[in-house]
Short mmCIF file of C-alpha atoms in Angstrom, two decimals:
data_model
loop_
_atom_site.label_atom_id
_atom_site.label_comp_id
_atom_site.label_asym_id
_atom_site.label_seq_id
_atom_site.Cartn_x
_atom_site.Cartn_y
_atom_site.Cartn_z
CA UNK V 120 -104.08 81.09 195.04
CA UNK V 121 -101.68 83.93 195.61
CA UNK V 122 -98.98 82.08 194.27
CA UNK V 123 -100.20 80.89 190.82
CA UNK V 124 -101.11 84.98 190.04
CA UNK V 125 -97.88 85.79 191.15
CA UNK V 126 -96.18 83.31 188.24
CA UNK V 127 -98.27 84.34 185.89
CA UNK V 128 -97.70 87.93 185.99
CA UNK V 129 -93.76 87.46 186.58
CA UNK V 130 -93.72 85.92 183.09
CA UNK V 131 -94.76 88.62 181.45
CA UNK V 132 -92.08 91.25 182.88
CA UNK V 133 -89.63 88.48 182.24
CA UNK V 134 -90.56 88.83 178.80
CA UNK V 135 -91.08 92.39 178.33
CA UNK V 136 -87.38 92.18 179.69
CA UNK V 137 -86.09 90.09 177.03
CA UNK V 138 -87.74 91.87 174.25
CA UNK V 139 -86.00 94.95 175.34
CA UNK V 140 -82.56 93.06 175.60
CA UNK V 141 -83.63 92.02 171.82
CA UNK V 142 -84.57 95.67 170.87
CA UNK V 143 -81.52 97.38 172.24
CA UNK V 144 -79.43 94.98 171.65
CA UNK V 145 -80.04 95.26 167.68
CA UNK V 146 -79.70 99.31 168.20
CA UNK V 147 -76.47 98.74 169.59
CA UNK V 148 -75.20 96.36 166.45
CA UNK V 149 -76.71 99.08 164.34
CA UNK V 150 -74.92 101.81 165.99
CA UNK V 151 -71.63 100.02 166.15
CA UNK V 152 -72.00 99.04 162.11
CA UNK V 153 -72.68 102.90 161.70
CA UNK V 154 -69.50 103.99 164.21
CA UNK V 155 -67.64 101.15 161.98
CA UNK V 156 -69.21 103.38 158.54
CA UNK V 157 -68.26 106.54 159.70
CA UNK V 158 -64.86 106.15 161.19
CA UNK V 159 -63.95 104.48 157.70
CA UNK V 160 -65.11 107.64 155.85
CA UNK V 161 -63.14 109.88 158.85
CA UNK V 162 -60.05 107.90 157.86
CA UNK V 163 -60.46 107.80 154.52
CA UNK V 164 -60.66 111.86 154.71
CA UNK V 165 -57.82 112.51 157.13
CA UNK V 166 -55.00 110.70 154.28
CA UNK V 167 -56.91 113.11 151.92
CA UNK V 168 -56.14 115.95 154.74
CA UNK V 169 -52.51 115.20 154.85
CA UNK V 170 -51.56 113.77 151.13
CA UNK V 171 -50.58 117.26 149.99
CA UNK V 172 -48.90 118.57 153.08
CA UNK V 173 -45.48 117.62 152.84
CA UNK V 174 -43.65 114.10 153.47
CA UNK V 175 -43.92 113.51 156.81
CA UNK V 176 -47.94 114.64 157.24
CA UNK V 177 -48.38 112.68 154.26
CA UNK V 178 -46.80 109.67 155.68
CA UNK V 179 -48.08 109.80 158.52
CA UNK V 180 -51.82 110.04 157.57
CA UNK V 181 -51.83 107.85 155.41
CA UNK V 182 -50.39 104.66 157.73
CA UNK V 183 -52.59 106.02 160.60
CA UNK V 184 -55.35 106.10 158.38
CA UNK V 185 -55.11 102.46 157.17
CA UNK V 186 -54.94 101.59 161.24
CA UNK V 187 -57.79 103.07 161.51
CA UNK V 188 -59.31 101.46 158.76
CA UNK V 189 -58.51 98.01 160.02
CA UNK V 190 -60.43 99.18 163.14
CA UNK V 191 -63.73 99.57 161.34
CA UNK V 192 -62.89 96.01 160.40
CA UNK V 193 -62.57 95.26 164.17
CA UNK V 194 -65.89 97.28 164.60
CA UNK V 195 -67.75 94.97 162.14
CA UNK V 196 -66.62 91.78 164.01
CA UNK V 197 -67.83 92.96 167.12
CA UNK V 198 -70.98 94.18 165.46
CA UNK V 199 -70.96 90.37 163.91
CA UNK V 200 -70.59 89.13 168.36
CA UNK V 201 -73.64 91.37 169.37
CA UNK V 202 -75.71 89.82 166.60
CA UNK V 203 -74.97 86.53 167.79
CA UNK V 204 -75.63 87.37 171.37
CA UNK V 205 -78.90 88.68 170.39
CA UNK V 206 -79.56 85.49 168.15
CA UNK V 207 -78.93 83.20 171.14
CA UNK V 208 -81.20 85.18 173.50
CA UNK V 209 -83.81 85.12 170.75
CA UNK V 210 -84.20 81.26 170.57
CA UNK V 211 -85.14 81.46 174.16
CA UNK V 212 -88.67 83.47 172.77
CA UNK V 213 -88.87 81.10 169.82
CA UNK V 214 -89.08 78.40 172.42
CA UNK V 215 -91.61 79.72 174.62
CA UNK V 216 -93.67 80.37 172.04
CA UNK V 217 -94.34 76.90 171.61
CA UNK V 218 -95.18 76.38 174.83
CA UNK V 219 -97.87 79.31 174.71
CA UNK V 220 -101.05 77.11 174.05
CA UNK V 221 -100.42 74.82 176.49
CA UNK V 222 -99.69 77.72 179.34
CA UNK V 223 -102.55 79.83 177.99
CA UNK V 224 -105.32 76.60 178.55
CA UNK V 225 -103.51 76.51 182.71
CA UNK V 226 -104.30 80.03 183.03
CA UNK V 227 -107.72 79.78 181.68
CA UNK V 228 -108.50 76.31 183.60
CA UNK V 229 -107.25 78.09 186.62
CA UNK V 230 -109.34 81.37 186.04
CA UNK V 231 -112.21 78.77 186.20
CA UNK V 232 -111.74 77.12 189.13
CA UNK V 233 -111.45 80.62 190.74
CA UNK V 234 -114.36 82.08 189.94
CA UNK V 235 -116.41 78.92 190.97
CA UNK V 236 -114.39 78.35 193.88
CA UNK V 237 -115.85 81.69 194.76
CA UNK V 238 -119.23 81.27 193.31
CA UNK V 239 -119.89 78.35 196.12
CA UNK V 240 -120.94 75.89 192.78
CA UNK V 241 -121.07 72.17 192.57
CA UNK V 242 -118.07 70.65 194.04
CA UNK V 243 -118.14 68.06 191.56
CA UNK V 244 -117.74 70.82 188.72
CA UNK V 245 -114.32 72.39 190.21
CA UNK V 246 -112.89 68.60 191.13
CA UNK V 247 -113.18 67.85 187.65
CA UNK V 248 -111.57 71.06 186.42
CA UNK V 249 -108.92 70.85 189.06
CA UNK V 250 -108.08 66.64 187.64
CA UNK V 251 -108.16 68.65 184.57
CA UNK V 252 -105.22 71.10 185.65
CA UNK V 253 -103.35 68.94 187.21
CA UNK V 254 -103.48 66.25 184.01
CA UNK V 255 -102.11 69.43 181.43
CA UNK V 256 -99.76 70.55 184.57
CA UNK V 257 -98.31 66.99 184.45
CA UNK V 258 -98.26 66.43 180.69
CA UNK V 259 -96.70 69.80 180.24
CA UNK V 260 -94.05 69.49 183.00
CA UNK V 261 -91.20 68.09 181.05
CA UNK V 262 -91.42 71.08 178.71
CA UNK V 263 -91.72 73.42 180.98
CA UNK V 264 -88.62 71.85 182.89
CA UNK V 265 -86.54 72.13 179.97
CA UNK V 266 -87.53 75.75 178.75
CA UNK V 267 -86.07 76.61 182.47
CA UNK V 268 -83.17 74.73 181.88
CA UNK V 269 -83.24 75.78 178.03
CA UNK V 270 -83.21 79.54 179.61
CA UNK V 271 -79.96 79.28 181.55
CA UNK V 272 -78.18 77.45 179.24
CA UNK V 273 -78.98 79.95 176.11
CA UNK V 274 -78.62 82.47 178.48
CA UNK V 275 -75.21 81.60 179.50
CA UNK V 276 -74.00 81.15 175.84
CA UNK V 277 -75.56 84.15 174.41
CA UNK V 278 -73.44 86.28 177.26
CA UNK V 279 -70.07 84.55 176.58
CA UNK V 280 -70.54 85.49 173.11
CA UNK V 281 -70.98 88.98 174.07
CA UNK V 282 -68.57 89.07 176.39
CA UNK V 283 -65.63 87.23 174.10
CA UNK V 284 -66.47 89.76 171.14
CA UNK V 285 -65.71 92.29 173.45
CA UNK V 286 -62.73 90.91 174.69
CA UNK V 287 -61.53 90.52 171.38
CA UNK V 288 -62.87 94.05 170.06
CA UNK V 289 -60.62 95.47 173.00
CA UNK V 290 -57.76 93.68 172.56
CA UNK V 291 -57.34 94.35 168.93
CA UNK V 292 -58.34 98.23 169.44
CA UNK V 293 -55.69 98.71 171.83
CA UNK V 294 -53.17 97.15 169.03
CA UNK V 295 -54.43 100.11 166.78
CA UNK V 296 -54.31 102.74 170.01
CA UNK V 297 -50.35 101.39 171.01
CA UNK V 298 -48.84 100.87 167.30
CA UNK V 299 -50.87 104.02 166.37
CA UNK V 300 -49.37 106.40 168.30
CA UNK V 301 -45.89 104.94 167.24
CA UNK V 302 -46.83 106.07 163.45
CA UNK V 303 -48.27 109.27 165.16
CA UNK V 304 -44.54 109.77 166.98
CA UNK V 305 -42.86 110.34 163.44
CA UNK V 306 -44.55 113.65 163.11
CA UNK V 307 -41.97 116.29 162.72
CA UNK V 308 -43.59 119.17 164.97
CA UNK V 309 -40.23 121.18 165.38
CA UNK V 310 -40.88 125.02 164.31
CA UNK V 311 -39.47 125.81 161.32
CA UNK V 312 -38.97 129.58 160.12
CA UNK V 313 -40.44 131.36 157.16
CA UNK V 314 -37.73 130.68 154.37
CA UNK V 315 -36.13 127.79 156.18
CA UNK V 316 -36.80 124.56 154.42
CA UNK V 317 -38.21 121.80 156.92
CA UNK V 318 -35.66 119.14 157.39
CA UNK V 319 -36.15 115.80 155.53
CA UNK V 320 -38.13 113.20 156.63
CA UNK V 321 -36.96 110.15 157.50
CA UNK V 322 -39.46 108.06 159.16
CA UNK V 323 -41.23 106.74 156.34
CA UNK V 324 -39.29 102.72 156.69
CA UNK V 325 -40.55 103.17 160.04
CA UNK V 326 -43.92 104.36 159.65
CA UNK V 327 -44.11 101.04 156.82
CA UNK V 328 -42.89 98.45 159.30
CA UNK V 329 -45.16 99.94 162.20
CA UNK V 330 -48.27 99.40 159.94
CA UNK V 331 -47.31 96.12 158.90
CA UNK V 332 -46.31 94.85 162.46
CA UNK V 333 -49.62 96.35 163.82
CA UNK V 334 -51.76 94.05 160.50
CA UNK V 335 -49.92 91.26 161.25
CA UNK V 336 -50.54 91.67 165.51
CA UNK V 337 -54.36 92.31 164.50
CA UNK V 338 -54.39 89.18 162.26
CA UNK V 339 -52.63 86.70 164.61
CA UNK V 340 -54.21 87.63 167.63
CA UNK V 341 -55.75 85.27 169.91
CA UNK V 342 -57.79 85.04 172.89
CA UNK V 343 -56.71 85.19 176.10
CA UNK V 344 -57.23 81.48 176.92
CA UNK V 345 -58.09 82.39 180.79
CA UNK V 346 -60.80 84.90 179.52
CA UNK V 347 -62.53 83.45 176.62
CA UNK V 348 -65.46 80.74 177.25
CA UNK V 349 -66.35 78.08 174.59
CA UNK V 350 -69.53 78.83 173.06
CA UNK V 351 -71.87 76.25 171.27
CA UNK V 352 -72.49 78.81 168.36
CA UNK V 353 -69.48 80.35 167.82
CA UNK V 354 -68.07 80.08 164.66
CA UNK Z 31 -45.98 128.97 136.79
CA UNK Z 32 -47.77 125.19 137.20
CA UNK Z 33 -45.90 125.01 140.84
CA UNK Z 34 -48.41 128.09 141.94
CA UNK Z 35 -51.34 126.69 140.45
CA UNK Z 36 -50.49 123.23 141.94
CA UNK Z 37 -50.49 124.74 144.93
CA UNK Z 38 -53.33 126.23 144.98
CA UNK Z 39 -55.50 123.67 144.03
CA UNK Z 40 -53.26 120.92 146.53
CA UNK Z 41 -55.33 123.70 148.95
CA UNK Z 42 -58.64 122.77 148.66
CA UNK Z 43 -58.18 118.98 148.65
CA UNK Z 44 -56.81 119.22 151.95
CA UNK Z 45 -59.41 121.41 153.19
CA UNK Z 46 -61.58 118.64 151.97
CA UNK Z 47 -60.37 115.93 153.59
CA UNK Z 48 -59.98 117.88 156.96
CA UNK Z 49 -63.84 119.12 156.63
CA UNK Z 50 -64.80 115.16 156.31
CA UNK Z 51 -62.29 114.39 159.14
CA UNK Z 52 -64.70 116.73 161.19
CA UNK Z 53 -67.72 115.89 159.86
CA UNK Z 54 -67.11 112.04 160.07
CA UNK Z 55 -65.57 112.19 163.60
CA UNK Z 56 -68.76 114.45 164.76
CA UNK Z 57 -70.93 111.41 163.20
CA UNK Z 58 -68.57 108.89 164.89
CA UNK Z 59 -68.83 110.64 168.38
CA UNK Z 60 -72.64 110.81 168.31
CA UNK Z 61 -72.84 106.99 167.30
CA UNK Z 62 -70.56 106.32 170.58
CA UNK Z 63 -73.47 108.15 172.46
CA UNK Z 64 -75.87 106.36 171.14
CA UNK Z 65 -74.44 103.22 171.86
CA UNK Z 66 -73.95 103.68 175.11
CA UNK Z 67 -77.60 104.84 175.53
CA UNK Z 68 -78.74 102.06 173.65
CA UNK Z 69 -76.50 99.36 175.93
CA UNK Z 70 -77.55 101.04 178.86
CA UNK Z 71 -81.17 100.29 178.23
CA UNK Z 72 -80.40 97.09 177.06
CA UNK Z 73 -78.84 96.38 180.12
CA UNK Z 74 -81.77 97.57 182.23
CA UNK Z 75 -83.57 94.91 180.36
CA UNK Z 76 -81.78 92.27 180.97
CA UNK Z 77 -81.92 92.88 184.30
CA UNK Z 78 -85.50 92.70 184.39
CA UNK Z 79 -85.67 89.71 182.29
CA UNK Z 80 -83.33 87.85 184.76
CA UNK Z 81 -85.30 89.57 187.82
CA UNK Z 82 -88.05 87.07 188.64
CA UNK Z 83 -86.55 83.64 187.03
CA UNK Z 84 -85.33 82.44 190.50
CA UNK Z 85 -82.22 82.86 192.56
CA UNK Z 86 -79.06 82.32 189.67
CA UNK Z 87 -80.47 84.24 186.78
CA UNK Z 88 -81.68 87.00 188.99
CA UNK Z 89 -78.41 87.57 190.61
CA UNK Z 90 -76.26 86.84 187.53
CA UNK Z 91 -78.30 89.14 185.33
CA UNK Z 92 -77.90 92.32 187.75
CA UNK Z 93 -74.46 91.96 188.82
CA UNK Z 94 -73.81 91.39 184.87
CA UNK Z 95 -76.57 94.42 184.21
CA UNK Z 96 -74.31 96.80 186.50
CA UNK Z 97 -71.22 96.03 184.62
CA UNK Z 98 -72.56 96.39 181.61
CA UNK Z 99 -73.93 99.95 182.10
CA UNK Z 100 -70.78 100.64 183.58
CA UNK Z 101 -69.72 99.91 179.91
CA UNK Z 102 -71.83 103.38 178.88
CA UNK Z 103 -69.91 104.91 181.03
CA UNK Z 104 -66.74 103.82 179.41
CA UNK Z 105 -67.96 104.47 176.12
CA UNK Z 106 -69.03 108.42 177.23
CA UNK Z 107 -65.51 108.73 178.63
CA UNK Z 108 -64.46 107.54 175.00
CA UNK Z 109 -67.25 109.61 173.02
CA UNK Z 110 -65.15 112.69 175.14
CA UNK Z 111 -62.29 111.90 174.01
CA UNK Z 112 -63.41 112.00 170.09
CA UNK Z 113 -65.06 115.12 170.66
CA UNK Z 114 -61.32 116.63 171.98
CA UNK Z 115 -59.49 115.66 168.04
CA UNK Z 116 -62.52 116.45 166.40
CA UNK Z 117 -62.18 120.01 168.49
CA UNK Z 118 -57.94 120.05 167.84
CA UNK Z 119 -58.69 119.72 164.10
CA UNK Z 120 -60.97 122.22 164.30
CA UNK Z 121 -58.37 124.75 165.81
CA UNK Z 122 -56.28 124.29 162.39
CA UNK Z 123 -59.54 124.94 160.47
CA UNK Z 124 -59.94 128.29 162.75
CA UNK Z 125 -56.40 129.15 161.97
CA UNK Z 126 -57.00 129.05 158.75
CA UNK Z 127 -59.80 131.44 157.89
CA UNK Z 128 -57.48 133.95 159.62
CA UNK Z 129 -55.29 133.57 156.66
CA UNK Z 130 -57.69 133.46 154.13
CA UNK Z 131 -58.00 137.40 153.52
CA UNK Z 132 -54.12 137.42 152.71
CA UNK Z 133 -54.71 134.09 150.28
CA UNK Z 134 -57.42 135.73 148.23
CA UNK Z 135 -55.03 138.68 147.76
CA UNK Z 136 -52.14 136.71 146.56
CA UNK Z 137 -54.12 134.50 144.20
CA UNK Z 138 -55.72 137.63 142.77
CA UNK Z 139 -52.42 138.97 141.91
CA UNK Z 140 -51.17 135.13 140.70
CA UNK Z 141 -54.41 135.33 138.34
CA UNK Z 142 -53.83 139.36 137.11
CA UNK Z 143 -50.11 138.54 136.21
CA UNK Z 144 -50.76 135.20 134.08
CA UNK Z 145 -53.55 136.86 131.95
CA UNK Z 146 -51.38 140.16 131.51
CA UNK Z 147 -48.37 138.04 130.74
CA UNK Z 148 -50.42 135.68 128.36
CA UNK Z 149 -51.81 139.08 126.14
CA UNK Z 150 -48.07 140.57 125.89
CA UNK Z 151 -49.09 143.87 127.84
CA UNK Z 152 -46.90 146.40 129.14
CA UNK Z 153 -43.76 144.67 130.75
CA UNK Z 154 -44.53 147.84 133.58
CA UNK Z 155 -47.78 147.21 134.43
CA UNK Z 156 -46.89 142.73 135.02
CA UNK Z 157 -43.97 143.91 136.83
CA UNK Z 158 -45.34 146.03 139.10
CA UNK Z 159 -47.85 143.60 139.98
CA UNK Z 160 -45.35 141.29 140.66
CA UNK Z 161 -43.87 143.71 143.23
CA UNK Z 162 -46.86 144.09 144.58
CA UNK Z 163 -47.10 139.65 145.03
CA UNK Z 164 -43.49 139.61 145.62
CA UNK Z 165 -44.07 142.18 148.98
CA UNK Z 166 -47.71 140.73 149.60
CA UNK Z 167 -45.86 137.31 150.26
CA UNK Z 168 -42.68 138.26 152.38
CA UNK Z 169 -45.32 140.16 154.97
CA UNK Z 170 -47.66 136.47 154.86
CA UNK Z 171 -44.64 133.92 155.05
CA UNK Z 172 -44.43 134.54 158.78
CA UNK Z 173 -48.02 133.56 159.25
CA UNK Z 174 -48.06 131.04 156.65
CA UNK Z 175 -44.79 129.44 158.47
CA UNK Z 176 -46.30 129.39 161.49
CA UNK Z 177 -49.57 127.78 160.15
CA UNK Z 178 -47.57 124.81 158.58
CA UNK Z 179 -45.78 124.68 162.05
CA UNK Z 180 -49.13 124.46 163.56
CA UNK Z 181 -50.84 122.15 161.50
CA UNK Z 182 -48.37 119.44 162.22
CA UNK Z 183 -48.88 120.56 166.55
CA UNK Z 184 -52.25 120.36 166.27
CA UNK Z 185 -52.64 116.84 164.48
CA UNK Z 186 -50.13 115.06 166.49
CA UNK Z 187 -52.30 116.43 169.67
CA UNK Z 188 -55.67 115.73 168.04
CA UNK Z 189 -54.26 112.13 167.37
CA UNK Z 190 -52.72 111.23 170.39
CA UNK Z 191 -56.18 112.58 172.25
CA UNK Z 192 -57.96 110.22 169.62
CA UNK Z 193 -55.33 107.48 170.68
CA UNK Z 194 -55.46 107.76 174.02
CA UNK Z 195 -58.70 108.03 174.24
CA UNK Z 196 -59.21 104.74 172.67
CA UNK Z 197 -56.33 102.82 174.84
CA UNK Z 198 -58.55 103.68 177.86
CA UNK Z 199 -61.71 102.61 175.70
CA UNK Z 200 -60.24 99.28 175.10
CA UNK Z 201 -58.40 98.33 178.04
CA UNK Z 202 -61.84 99.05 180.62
CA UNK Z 203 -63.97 97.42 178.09
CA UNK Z 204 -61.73 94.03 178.86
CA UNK Z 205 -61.80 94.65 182.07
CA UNK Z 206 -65.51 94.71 181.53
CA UNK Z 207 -65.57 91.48 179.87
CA UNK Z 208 -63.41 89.63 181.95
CA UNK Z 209 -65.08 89.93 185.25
CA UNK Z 210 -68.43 89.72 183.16
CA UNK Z 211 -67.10 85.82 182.14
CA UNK Z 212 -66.47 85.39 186.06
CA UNK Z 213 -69.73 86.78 186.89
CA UNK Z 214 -71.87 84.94 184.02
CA UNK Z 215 -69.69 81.36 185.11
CA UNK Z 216 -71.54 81.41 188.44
CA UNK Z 217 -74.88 80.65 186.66
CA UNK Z 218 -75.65 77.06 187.00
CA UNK Z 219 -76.71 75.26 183.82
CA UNK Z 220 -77.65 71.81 185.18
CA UNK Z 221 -80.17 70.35 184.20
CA UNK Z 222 -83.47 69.55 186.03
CA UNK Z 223 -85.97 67.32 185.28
CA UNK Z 224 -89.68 68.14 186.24
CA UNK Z 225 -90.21 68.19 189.83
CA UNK Z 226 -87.01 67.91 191.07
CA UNK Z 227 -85.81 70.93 192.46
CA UNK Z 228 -82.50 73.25 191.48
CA UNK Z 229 -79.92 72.95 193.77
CA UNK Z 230 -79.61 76.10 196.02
CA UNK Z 231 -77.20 79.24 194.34
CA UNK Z 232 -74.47 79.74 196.66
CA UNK Z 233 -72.59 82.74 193.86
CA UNK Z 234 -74.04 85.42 195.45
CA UNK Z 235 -70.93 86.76 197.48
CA UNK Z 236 -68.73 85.73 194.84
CA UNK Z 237 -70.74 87.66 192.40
CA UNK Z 238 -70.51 90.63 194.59
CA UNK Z 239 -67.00 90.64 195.17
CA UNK Z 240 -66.12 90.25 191.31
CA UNK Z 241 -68.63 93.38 190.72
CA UNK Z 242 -66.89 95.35 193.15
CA UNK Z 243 -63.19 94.15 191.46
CA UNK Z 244 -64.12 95.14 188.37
CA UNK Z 245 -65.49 98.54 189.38
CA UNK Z 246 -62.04 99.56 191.53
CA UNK Z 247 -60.22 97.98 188.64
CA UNK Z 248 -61.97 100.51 186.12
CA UNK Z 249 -61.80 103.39 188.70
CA UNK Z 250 -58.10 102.64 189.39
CA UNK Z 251 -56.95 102.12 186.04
CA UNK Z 252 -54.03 104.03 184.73
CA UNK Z 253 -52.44 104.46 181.24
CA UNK Z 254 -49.82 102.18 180.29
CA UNK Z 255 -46.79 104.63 180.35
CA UNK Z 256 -44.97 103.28 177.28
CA UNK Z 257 -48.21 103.67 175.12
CA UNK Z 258 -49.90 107.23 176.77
CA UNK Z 259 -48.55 110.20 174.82
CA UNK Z 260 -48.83 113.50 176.76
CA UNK Z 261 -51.11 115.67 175.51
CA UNK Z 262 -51.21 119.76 175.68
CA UNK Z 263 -55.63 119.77 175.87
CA UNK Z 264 -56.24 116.88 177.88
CA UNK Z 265 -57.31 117.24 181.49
#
């Protein structure tokens, strides 16, 4: 008997598992939408920072800032791959819950036979709860068999999803990081004396076609075709 | 006289913007620690979920679980780096209040000579005022020189640490998600009908060994050269 207790309480850890994946999982979309919010503002405020400090902090704010803009956009679509992962895992508990009145009659047919089993009653009483058990167990089986292999397969899918979205979150932040610091290179930090007059700047072409090279990387990037995995949902 | 008063007020807006920069980039740093709180428990939980639902998703969702918290780790490492431009703003903001004393002085004289000049006073008493601005300025420019100088240092540095930071962000999070696809590829989505029994998992050493890649890939990972900028804080 052992054995059938054992299932019975594994399920519910499994569960209590998965409905913390769900809960966290949905914190973490939240936070990243929030991170996405506030390092929009932060941009936003740094161009204001440097738009009255002369041409080159102006310049260079202000195409840094719009990189870092576009990465609040990257932000959102990763927020966007966490939701989806946490969809995917979620249709596993929509599915059990429809097999919930057919497991909860097993446990109760089997808490039977237990406690007349131990209660030394008519024979003929437990045989016919036991044809019982094994009737439901049988009729049930095929559902049960497929949640199981429902479970892997969502499981699977709902990982790649994560997994891709970060893959693609990280690949396009590291665009931002690399063409970033080429904006951030045009800064003219030589000293320059009270009285003197700071020399030109000349950067700003550069600064234009950094930004623009950096949009277009972010817009025409693709996965790495040895990393990604098809997904069923993906869109 | 418009060119003072321009600059004056050109002041404030970029004390704005650099307040929200701090602000912001606080609020951005304490969602990254939150998210990695929040994916650390979620990983915990998926762990659990996978712990008792036989020999694949068991060993698939811990080896995954342990990468993925190794993803809070990443993301404190980033939350770090924030925290070190929010803190090389600061410095400019710190800077500033030293010169503040000196400001208030010359805009009180700036404000004294336009409404003396404006009610045709004595030509004596404006001109000795503007003596006094006139001396008041030549003993600030040094300072004030050397606080433009600065400003430009100390947002360069705060945005290469910002940069940098977020290089290393992205490229360990695809590290993260590419040996999390190798990982999650080992569990076996066959399906089995009722009563027949899954075919044994044989991923476990492979699992292992792409666990232990990834982790020596993240501990051993090093800047890209061309796209690290050297920093003055950074340790």
């Amino acid at each position: 008997m052992f054995g059938l207790f054992h299932k019975s309480s594994d399920r519910p850890l499994s569960e209590k598992g998965l409905l913390g994946v769900l809960e966290y999982s949905q914190k973490s979309s939240r936070c990243i939408g929030q991170l996405a919010d506030d390092n929009r503002v932060s941009a936003n405020n740094l161009m204001t920072y440097g738009s009255v400090l002369g041409d080159d902090l102006t310049d260079v704010t202000s195409r840094l800032g719009h990189l870092l803009i576009q990465w609040s956009n990257i932000l959102m679509e990763f927020q966007d791959s966490v939701d989806q992962y946490r969809d995917t895992l979620k249709s596993i508990t929509v599915k059990e819950a429809s097999l919930q009145p057919g497991r909860d009659q097993k446990r109760k047919l089997r808490d039977q036979i237990e406690r007349l089993q131990n209660s030394l009653s008519s024979m003929d009483k437990v045989n016919n709860l036991k044809e019982q058990l094994a009737q439901l167990e049988e009729f049930t089986a095929p559902d049960e068999a497929e949640m199981s292999n429902f479970k892997r397969i969502a499981t699977r899918e709902g990982l790649y999803l994560l997994l891709n979205g970060m893959h693609a979150m990280s690949s396009k932040s590291d665009i931002i990081s690399t063409f970033g610091k080429y904006i951030v290179d045009e800064l003219d930090v030589d000293p320059v004396k009270a009285g003197e007059e700071r020399r030109p700047y000349t950067g700003a072409e550069k600064t234009k076609r950094i930004q623009e090279d950096a949009q277009r990387a972010i817009e025409q990037w693709n996965p790495d075709k040895a990393k990604v995995r098809r997904t069923l949902t993906a869109h």
